[in-house]
C-alpha positions as a LaTeX table, in Angstrom:
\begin{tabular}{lrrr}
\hline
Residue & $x$ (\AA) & $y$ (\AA) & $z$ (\AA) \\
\hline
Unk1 & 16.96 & 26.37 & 11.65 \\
Unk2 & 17.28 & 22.74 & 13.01 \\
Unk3 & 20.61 & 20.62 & 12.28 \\
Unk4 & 19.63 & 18.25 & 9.16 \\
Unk5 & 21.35 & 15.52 & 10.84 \\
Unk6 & 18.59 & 15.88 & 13.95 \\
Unk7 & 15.55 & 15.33 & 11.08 \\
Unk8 & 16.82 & 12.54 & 9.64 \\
Unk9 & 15.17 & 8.84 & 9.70 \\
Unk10 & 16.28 & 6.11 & 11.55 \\
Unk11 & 16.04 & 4.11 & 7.92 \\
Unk12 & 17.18 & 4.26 & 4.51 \\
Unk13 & 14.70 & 3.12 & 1.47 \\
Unk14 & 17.01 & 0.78 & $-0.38$ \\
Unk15 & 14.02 & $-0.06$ & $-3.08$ \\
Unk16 & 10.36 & $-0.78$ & $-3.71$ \\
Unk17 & 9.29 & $-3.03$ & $-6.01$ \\
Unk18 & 6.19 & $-4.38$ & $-7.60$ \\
Unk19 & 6.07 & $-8.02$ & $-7.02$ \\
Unk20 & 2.37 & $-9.15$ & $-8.36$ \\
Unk21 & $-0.28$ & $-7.55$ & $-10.32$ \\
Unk22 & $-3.55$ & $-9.23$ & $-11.27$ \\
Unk23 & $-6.51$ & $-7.18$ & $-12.67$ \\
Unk24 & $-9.89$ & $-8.60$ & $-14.02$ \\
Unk25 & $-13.06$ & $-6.94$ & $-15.07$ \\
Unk26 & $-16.66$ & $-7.81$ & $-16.97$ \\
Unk27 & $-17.21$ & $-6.68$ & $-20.10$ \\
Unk28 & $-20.40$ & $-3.65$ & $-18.97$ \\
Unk29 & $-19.77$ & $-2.36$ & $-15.35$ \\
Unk30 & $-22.88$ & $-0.56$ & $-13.94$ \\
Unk31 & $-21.33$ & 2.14 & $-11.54$ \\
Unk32 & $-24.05$ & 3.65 & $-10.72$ \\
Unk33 & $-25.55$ & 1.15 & $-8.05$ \\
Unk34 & $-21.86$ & $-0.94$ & $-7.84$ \\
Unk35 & $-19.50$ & $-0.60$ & $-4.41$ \\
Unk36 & $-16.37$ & $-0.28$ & $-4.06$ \\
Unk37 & $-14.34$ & $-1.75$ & $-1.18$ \\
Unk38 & $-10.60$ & $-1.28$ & $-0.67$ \\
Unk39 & $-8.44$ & $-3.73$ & 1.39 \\
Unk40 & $-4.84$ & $-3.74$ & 2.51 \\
Unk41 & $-2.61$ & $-6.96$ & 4.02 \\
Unk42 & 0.59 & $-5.87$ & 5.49 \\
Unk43 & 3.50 & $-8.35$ & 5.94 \\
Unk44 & 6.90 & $-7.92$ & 7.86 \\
Unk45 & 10.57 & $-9.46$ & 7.83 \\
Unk46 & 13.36 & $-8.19$ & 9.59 \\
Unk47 & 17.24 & $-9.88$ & 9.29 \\
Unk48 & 19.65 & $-8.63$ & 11.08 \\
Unk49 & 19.54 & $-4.43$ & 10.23 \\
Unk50 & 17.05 & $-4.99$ & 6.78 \\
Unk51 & 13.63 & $-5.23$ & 7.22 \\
Unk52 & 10.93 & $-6.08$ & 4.49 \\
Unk53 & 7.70 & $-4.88$ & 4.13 \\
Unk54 & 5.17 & $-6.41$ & 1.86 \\
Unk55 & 1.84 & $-3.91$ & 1.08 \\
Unk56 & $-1.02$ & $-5.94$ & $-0.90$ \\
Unk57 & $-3.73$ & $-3.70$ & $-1.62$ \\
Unk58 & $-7.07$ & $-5.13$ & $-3.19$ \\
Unk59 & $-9.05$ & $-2.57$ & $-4.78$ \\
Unk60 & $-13.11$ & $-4.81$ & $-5.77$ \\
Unk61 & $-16.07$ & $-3.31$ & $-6.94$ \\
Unk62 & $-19.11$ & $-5.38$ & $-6.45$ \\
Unk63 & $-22.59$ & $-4.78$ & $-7.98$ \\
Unk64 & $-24.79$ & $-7.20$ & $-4.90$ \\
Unk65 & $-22.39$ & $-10.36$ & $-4.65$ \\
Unk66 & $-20.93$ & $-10.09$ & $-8.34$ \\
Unk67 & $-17.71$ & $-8.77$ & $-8.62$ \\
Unk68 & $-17.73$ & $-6.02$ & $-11.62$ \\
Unk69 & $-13.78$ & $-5.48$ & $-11.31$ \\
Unk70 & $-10.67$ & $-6.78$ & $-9.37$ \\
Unk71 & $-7.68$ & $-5.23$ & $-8.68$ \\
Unk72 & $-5.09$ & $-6.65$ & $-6.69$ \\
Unk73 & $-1.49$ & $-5.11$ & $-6.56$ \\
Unk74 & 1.05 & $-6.62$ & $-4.51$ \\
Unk75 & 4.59 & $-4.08$ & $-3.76$ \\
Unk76 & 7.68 & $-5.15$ & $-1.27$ \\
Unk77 & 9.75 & $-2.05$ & 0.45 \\
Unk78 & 13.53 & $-3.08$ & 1.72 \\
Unk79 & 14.20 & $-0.81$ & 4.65 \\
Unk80 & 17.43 & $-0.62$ & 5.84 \\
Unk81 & 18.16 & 0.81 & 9.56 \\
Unk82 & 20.64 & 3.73 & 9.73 \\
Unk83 & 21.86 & 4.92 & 12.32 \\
Unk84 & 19.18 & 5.17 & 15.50 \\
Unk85 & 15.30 & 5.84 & 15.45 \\
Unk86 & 12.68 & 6.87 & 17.98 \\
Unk87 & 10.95 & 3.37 & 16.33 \\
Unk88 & 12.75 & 0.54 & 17.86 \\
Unk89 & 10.18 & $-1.87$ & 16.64 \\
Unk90 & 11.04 & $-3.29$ & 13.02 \\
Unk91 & 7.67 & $-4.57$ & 13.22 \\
Unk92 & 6.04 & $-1.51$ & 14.30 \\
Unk93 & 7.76 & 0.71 & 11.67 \\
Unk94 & 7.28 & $-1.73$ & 8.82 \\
Unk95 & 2.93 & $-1.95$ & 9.28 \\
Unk96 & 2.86 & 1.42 & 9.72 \\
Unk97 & 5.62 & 3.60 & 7.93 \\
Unk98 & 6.89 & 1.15 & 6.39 \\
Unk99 & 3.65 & 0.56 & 4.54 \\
Unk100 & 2.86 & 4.15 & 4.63 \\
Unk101 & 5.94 & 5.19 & 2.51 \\
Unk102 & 5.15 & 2.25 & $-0.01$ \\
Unk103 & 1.34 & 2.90 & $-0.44$ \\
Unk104 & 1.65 & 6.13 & $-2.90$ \\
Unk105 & 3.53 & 3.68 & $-5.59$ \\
Unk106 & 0.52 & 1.03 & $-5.20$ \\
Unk107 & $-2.00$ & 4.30 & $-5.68$ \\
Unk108 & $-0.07$ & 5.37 & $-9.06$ \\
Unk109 & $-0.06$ & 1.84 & $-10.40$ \\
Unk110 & $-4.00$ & 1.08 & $-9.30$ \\
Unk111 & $-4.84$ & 4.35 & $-11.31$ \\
Unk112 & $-2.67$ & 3.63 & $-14.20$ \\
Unk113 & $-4.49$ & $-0.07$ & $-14.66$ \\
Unk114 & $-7.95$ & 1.85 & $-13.88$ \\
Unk115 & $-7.46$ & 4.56 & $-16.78$ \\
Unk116 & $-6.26$ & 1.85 & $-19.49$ \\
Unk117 & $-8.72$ & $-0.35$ & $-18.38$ \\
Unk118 & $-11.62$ & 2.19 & $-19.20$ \\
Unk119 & $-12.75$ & 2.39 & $-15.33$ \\
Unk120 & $-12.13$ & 5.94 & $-15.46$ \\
Unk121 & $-10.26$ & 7.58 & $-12.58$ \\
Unk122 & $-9.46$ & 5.09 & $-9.32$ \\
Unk123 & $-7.70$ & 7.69 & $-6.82$ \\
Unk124 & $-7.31$ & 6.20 & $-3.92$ \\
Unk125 & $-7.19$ & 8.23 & $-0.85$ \\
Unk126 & $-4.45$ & 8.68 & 1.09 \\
Unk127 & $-4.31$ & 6.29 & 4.09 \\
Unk128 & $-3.55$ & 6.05 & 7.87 \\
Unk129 & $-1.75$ & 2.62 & 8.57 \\
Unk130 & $-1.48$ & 3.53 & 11.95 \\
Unk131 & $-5.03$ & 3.15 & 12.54 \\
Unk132 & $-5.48$ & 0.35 & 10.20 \\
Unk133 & $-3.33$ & $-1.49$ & 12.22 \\
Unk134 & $-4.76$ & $-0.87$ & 15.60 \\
Unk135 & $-8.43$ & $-2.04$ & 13.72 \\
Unk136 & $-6.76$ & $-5.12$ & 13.21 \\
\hline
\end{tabular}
């Protein structure tokens, strides 16, 4: 069995938190010809050994040009750097894991404001910032 101390990450999760929210919808949604398109905006800070990561996800669903619902949820992960990491980049770690270890806690809150909103069930896959960051 591997030492525990050998596993460990190079950083410490010291919180995530849900900075913005915004949801809109029309009053009758037709889902049967509507599309849904899922965005994400990833921003970075680093001072000194902390390093920020902002995740805005954008969740639309368009029936042609007109937008049937909007969600839009906005979440900030402090990362704090402990010890040493195979990541060197505070950049690099905060698109990609960074973002990837924030992005379950937008899913949960998209699919809690889809069920009371009466869309039914919004489960958003789980995603792979590494290659939405090389797209970009």
């Amino acid at each position: 069995m591997e030492n525990i101390e050998k596993t460990k990450s190079g950083f410490k999760v010291e919180s995530i938190l849900l900075t913005e929210s915004q949801f809109s919808r029309k009053g009758n949604i037709d889902f049967s010809n509507s599309k849904q398109e899922v965005s994400f905006e990833t921003g970075v800070g680093t001072k000194g050994s902390v390093v920020n990561v902002k995740l805005t996800t954008t969740v639309t669903n368009k029936l042609q040009d007109e937008v049937q619902y909007k969600i839009e949820v906005t979440m900030v992960g402090v990362f704090k750097r402990n010890g040493e990491s195979e990541i060197k980049d505070n950049e690099e770690f905060g698109r990609v894991n960074g973002a990837a270890i924030i992005f379950p806690f937008v899913r949960e809150h998209i699919a809690n404001i889809a069920l009371k909103a009466g869309l039914g069930s919004i489960i958003l896959p789980p995603v792979n910032f590494t290659k939405v960051n090389k797209d970009k």
